[in-house]
Amino acid sequence: MMRRAAVLLSAIALSACSTVSKVAGLPELSPRPVYPQKTATQVALEALPPPSKPVAIAVYGFTDQTGQFKPSDTGQTLSRAVSQGGGSILVKALQDAGQRRWFTIVERESLKNLLNERQIIREMRERYLGETNVNAQALPALLFAGVLLEGGIIGYDSNTVTGGAGAGFLGISAKSEYRQDTVTVYLRAVSVRTGEVLTTVTASKTIASRSLGANVFAFVGFKQLLEAELGVTTNEPDQIALQQAIEKALYGIVLEGVDLKLWSFADPATGAGLLQNYHRERDGNIPVINVAEAIRRANAAAPQKSKPRAMLLTDIRTTAGTQQGGAVGAN
């Protein structure tokens, strides 16, 4: 009899949980693997107009340079705060740029494995085919890169913003809490020929967490106590936030390179709008026409003899800042 009662209570509890989940709009567990949806930054990378010619590029690694462990309220944990697969995410972002038209990616992160496999091919062909020299058709030379992408994850700041609100009356209460973390990545392009750092970009992405809860603890009748509790917590995946930060930094590298004449769009008119929007976002949403006006005013106010470039840029910042009520970054 007791066993039947326990089974009956378990079935009622499970059905109640299922009902509450449907009412609260909670996602059901899915046993099937799925492909993740494309992020907004990934879509922006794919929408880049094609280049005049692909850029041969290599990534030796994109490491976690924060040295931070995942924060915990219960004690120390040995889990890292961010994913250690930044290099793989960066390579995928390079492939997405312009739908595989912007970069020719050469494998360097696992170069040792690649060279070992090529050595095995040489030995097998020498043993079974009697080749004493490398057959260029069977084993051509490796591609080399003209540009290296270096950098890493340079910051993970926890609880940059925290807060919440709650209220209760006659045993009925509700509360809401939120928290925000920030991940920052740094990316630079380096010339293989000269070793010069061509351009650098830093990008950040916030990671939001929210919690909603409500509970009831009140007497609904004589010796009849009602107690109920409901809560929902949403945590943005750290890996998705890191992916978006890396994609944003790569998008900036592409447009910075176009701006510095390191590479170019196949149709400059098509990419002009993207470049203009990037300037506005990078320089604080200041319209390009106002920057040009600031340059004209700075040149008009300058003495007849030429100023050093650093002084001229200072004048440009001052003039543009007076006109817009803020500062403008130098290009």
C-alpha positions as a printed NumPy array, in Angstrom:
array([[  0.   ,   0.   ,   0.   ],
       [  2.79 ,   2.4  ,   0.904],
       [  4.645,   1.554,  -2.301],
       [  1.562,   2.331,  -4.409],
       [  1.12 ,   5.636,  -2.635],
       [  4.771,   6.57 ,  -3.248],
       [  4.491,   5.717,  -6.937],
       [  1.276,   7.731,  -7.199],
       [  2.867,  10.756,  -5.508],
       [  5.916,  10.55 ,  -7.799],
       [  3.712,  10.479, -10.895],
       [  1.727,  13.48 ,  -9.669],
       [  4.939,  15.398,  -8.937],
       [  6.392,  14.672, -12.386],
       [  3.179,  15.685, -14.153],
       [  3.034,  18.851, -12.06 ],
       [  6.609,  19.748, -12.999],
       [  5.825,  19.193, -16.681],
       [  2.722,  21.371, -16.422],
       [  4.599,  24.147, -14.622],
       [  7.368,  24.027, -17.255],
       [  4.85 ,  24.476, -20.067],
       [  3.047,  27.282, -18.269],
       [  6.306,  29.097, -17.451],
       [  7.538,  28.721, -21.009],
       [ 10.663,  26.805, -20.013],
       [ 12.496,  24.986, -22.829],
       [ 12.115,  21.249, -22.932],
       [ 15.136,  18.991, -22.983],
       [ 16.13 ,  18.046, -26.538],
       [ 17.929,  14.732, -27.023],
       [ 19.076,  15.657, -30.544],
       [ 22.178,  17.695, -31.392],
       [ 21.553,  20.909, -33.27 ],
       [ 23.572,  23.382, -35.319],
       [ 23.828,  26.718, -33.509],
       [ 22.158,  29.734, -35.018],
       [ 24.365,  32.286, -36.735],
       [ 25.312,  35.283, -34.634],
       [ 24.799,  38.853, -35.851],
       [ 28.571,  39.333, -36.183],
       [ 28.887,  36.125, -38.176],
       [ 26.212,  37.319, -40.594],
       [ 28.071,  40.645, -40.947],
       [ 31.305,  38.804, -41.779],
       [ 29.594,  36.674, -44.416],
       [ 28.046,  39.794, -45.979],
       [ 31.428,  41.44 , -46.621],
       [ 31.914,  42.272, -50.328],
       [ 34.602,  40.19 , -52.07 ],
       [ 38.218,  41.418, -52.035],
       [ 40.344,  42.291, -55.021],
       [ 42.387,  39.173, -54.205],
       [ 42.451,  36.726, -51.263],
       [ 44.908,  37.296, -48.422],
       [ 47.06 ,  34.324, -47.369],
       [ 46.882,  34.277, -43.58 ],
       [ 48.017,  32.059, -40.708],
       [ 46.995,  31.681, -37.067],
       [ 49.499,  30.058, -34.704],
       [ 47.234,  30.421, -31.697],
       [ 44.712,  32.599, -29.959],
       [ 45.226,  31.954, -26.274],
       [ 43.608,  32.872, -22.989],
       [ 45.908,  35.568, -21.613],
       [ 43.735,  36.446, -18.616],
       [ 44.917,  33.589, -16.401],
       [ 41.546,  33.725, -14.639],
       [ 39.55 ,  30.833, -13.25 ],
       [ 35.773,  30.691, -13.341],
       [ 34.286,  32.67 , -10.428],
       [ 32.407,  30.611,  -7.857],
       [ 30.41 ,  31.466,  -4.731],
       [ 31.155,  28.119,  -3.09 ],
       [ 34.947,  28.084,  -3.32 ],
       [ 37.889,  27.785,  -5.68 ],
       [ 37.354,  26.044,  -8.998],
       [ 39.925,  24.872, -11.532],
       [ 37.722,  25.615, -14.548],
       [ 38.868,  28.487, -16.73 ],
       [ 36.745,  31.604, -17.013],
       [ 36.717,  31.491, -20.826],
       [ 37.034,  28.882, -23.526],
       [ 40.522,  27.699, -24.449],
       [ 39.506,  27.167, -28.082],
       [ 39.932,  30.745, -29.274],
       [ 42.177,  29.655, -32.157],
       [ 39.51 ,  27.353, -33.577],
       [ 36.884,  30.094, -33.299],
       [ 39.18 ,  32.548, -35.108],
       [ 39.84 ,  30.114, -37.971],
       [ 36.091,  29.591, -38.409],
       [ 35.591,  33.372, -38.459],
       [ 38.272,  33.691, -41.155],
       [ 36.393,  31.172, -43.269],
       [ 33.137,  33.06 , -42.79 ],
       [ 34.623,  36.374, -43.967],
       [ 33.068,  37.114, -47.346],
       [ 31.876,  33.487, -47.573],
       [ 35.43 ,  32.086, -47.847],
       [ 36.534,  34.696, -50.388],
       [ 38.621,  37.012, -48.187],
       [ 41.319,  34.733, -46.768],
       [ 43.377,  31.719, -47.785],
       [ 43.974,  30.058, -44.41 ],
       [ 47.068,  27.909, -43.891],
       [ 47.272,  25.471, -40.985],
       [ 49.801,  26.462, -38.343],
       [ 48.248,  25.667, -34.964],
       [ 48.853,  21.933, -35.484],
       [ 51.84 ,  22.309, -37.792],
       [ 53.78 ,  19.516, -36.072],
       [ 51.063,  16.982, -36.88 ],
       [ 50.95 ,  18.163, -40.49 ],
       [ 54.727,  17.825, -40.922],
       [ 54.726,  14.376, -39.32 ],
       [ 52.059,  13.192, -41.739],
       [ 53.989,  14.522, -44.732],
       [ 57.104,  12.74 , -43.476],
       [ 55.147,   9.48 , -43.305],
       [ 54.06 ,   9.955, -46.948],
       [ 57.693,  10.45 , -48.013],
       [ 58.832,   7.312, -46.206],
       [ 56.012,   5.179, -47.621],
       [ 56.651,   6.341, -51.192],
       [ 60.367,   5.755, -50.747],
       [ 59.819,   2.229, -49.404],
       [ 57.154,   0.998, -51.832],
       [ 57.845,   3.093, -54.938],
       [ 61.603,   3.47 , -54.606],
       [ 61.508,   7.267, -54.799],
       [ 64.704,   8.917, -53.64 ],
       [ 63.511,  12.478, -54.256],
       [ 60.254,  14.112, -53.304],
       [ 57.638,  13.923, -56.026],
       [ 56.347,  17.482, -56.407],
       [ 53.076,  16.276, -57.887],
       [ 52.343,  13.805, -55.092],
       [ 53.575,  16.059, -52.279],
       [ 53.735,  19.726, -53.3  ],
       [ 55.274,  22.407, -51.132],
       [ 53.23 ,  23.909, -48.318],
       [ 51.508,  27.24 , -48.795],
       [ 53.045,  30.167, -46.941],
       [ 51.235,  33.117, -45.405],
       [ 51.827,  36.798, -45.995],
       [ 50.046,  37.899, -42.816],
       [ 49.987,  36.466, -39.307],
       [ 47.067,  37.013, -36.939],
       [ 48.212,  37.249, -33.336],
       [ 46.529,  38.181, -30.079],
       [ 44.324,  36.562, -27.502],
       [ 41.682,  36.972, -24.834],
       [ 43.033,  39.792, -22.68 ],
       [ 40.222,  40.367, -20.203],
       [ 37.317,  38.729, -18.423],
       [ 35.648,  41.033, -15.906],
       [ 33.005,  39.48 , -13.662],
       [ 30.044,  41.319, -12.15 ],
       [ 30.66 ,  44.577, -13.972],
       [ 26.979,  45.339, -13.445],
       [ 24.75 ,  43.721, -10.82 ],
       [ 21.345,  44.57 ,  -9.475],
       [ 17.806,  43.465,  -8.864],
       [ 14.394,  44.321,  -7.5  ],
       [ 11.812,  42.585,  -5.352],
       [  8.546,  43.119,  -3.53 ],
       [  6.268,  41.162,  -1.217],
       [  2.871,  41.511,   0.429],
       [  0.93 ,  39.152,   2.668],
       [  3.175,  36.204,   1.962],
       [  3.287,  36.757,  -1.821],
       [  6.606,  38.015,  -3.19 ],
       [  8.564,  38.274,  -6.413],
       [ 12.116,  39.288,  -7.258],
       [ 14.365,  39.867, -10.222],
       [ 18.156,  39.826, -10.341],
       [ 20.655,  40.446, -13.102],
       [ 24.405,  40.328, -13.602],
       [ 26.732,  41.328, -16.41 ],
       [ 30.242,  40.125, -17.258],
       [ 32.548,  41.391, -20.014],
       [ 35.029,  39.518, -22.219],
       [ 37.651,  41.453, -24.218],
       [ 39.825,  40.206, -27.088],
       [ 42.816,  41.743, -28.851],
       [ 43.729,  41.002, -32.454],
       [ 46.652,  42.247, -34.532],
       [ 47.833,  41.637, -38.09 ],
       [ 51.587,  41.213, -38.599],
       [ 53.492,  41.33 , -41.891],
       [ 55.508,  38.136, -42.438],
       [ 57.896,  39.921, -44.783],
       [ 58.953,  42.747, -42.469],
       [ 57.559,  41.801, -39.055],
       [ 55.678,  45.094, -38.876],
       [ 52.456,  45.213, -36.877],
       [ 50.078,  46.388, -39.576],
       [ 46.978,  47.105, -37.5  ],
       [ 45.374,  46.209, -34.177],
       [ 41.759,  45.94 , -33.028],
       [ 40.227,  45.418, -29.583],
       [ 36.636,  44.234, -29.173],
       [ 34.468,  43.514, -26.137],
       [ 31.223,  41.621, -25.563],
       [ 29.019,  41.665, -22.485],
       [ 27.641,  38.425, -20.998],
       [ 24.229,  38.844, -19.407],
       [ 22.594,  36.677, -16.733],
       [ 19.046,  37.16 , -15.457],
       [ 16.98 ,  35.495, -12.757],
       [ 13.228,  35.815, -12.112],
       [ 11.509,  34.246,  -9.129],
       [  8.225,  34.311,  -7.282],
       [  6.879,  32.515,  -4.212],
       [  3.723,  32.275,  -2.159],
       [  3.615,  31.397,   1.546],
       [  0.226,  32.143,   3.05 ],
       [ -2.737,  30.584,   4.838],
       [ -5.719,  30.139,   2.547],
       [ -7.917,  28.67 ,   5.247],
       [ -7.905,  27.419,   8.801],
       [ -4.881,  25.174,   9.118],
       [ -4.471,  25.297,   5.328],
       [ -1.063,  26.634,   4.285],
       [ -0.274,  27.331,   0.64 ],
       [  3.385,  27.286,  -0.352],
       [  4.537,  27.61 ,  -3.96 ],
       [  7.707,  28.751,  -5.677],
       [  8.635,  29.382,  -9.288],
       [ 11.858,  30.656, -10.834],
       [ 13.629,  31.039, -14.147],
       [ 17.335,  31.754, -14.728],
       [ 18.888,  32.67 , -18.077],
       [ 22.663,  32.689, -18.611],
       [ 24.186,  33.787, -21.898],
       [ 26.79 ,  31.178, -22.953],
       [ 30.358,  32.41 , -22.47 ],
       [ 31.491,  30.637, -25.632],
       [ 28.928,  32.476, -27.792],
       [ 29.988,  35.812, -26.303],
       [ 33.661,  35.002, -27.001],
       [ 32.784,  33.995, -30.571],
       [ 31.006,  37.303, -31.154],
       [ 33.924,  39.292, -29.724],
       [ 36.407,  37.487, -32.013],
       [ 34.158,  37.946, -35.054],
       [ 33.766,  41.638, -34.238],
       [ 37.547,  42.048, -33.948],
       [ 38.122,  40.275, -37.281],
       [ 35.502,  42.47 , -38.944],
       [ 37.455,  45.473, -37.667],
       [ 40.753,  44.021, -38.954],
       [ 39.285,  43.659, -42.451],
       [ 37.997,  47.238, -42.576],
       [ 41.104,  48.669, -40.907],
       [ 43.188,  46.965, -43.597],
       [ 41.014,  48.486, -46.315],
       [ 41.329,  51.884, -44.642],
       [ 45.137,  51.572, -44.498],
       [ 45.359,  50.326, -48.121],
       [ 46.735,  46.943, -47.016],
       [ 44.066,  45.203, -49.099],
       [ 40.959,  46.372, -50.892],
       [ 37.459,  45.484, -52.014],
       [ 36.989,  44.253, -55.562],
       [ 34.427,  47.048, -55.947],
       [ 35.46 ,  50.004, -53.72 ],
       [ 32.066,  51.678, -54.181],
       [ 30.305,  48.653, -52.676],
       [ 32.44 ,  48.712, -49.53 ],
       [ 32.396,  52.496, -49.077],
       [ 29.218,  52.396, -47.003],
       [ 30.589,  49.669, -44.732],
       [ 33.796,  51.615, -44.219],
       [ 31.893,  54.798, -43.377],
       [ 29.71 ,  53.001, -40.818],
       [ 32.807,  51.42 , -39.287],
       [ 34.412,  54.858, -38.902],
       [ 31.322,  56.147, -37.134],
       [ 31.221,  53.207, -34.753],
       [ 34.957,  53.287, -34.047],
       [ 35.149,  57.05 , -33.552],
       [ 32.079,  57.396, -31.368],
       [ 29.273,  57.814, -33.944],
       [ 30.642,  61.165, -35.156],
       [ 29.584,  61.768, -38.78 ],
       [ 32.395,  61.708, -41.321],
       [ 31.366,  65.094, -42.725],
       [ 32.01 ,  66.742, -39.353],
       [ 35.479,  65.192, -39.17 ],
       [ 36.262,  66.648, -42.609],
       [ 35.019,  70.039, -41.444],
       [ 37.23 ,  69.769, -38.356],
       [ 40.265,  69.05 , -40.544],
       [ 39.469,  72.074, -42.736],
       [ 39.145,  74.368, -39.719],
       [ 42.355,  73.034, -38.17 ],
       [ 44.288,  73.649, -41.398],
       [ 42.812,  77.148, -41.722],
       [ 43.799,  78.029, -38.16 ],
       [ 47.315,  76.583, -38.51 ],
       [ 50.358,  78.84 , -39.183],
       [ 51.848,  79.03 , -42.651],
       [ 54.695,  76.652, -41.828],
       [ 53.694,  73.02 , -41.596],
       [ 52.974,  71.505, -38.218],
       [ 54.122,  68.064, -37.078],
       [ 51.477,  65.416, -37.752],
       [ 50.931,  64.762, -34.031],
       [ 50.162,  68.453, -33.379],
       [ 47.788,  68.608, -36.344],
       [ 45.884,  65.575, -35.079],
       [ 45.595,  67.24 , -31.663],
       [ 44.046,  70.306, -33.312],
       [ 41.634,  68.077, -35.207],
       [ 40.499,  66.395, -32.001],
       [ 40.037,  69.741, -30.257],
       [ 38.062,  71.339, -33.095],
       [ 35.814,  68.302, -33.631],
       [ 35.27 ,  67.941, -29.906],
       [ 34.175,  71.582, -29.587],
       [ 31.759,  71.199, -32.48 ],
       [ 30.197,  67.906, -31.344],
       [ 30.596,  68.234, -27.587],
       [ 32.993,  65.28 , -27.477],
       [ 36.297,  63.958, -28.707],
       [ 37.093,  62.258, -31.989],
       [ 39.75 ,  59.622, -32.534],
       [ 42.473,  60.131, -35.083],
       [ 42.454,  57.943, -38.156]])
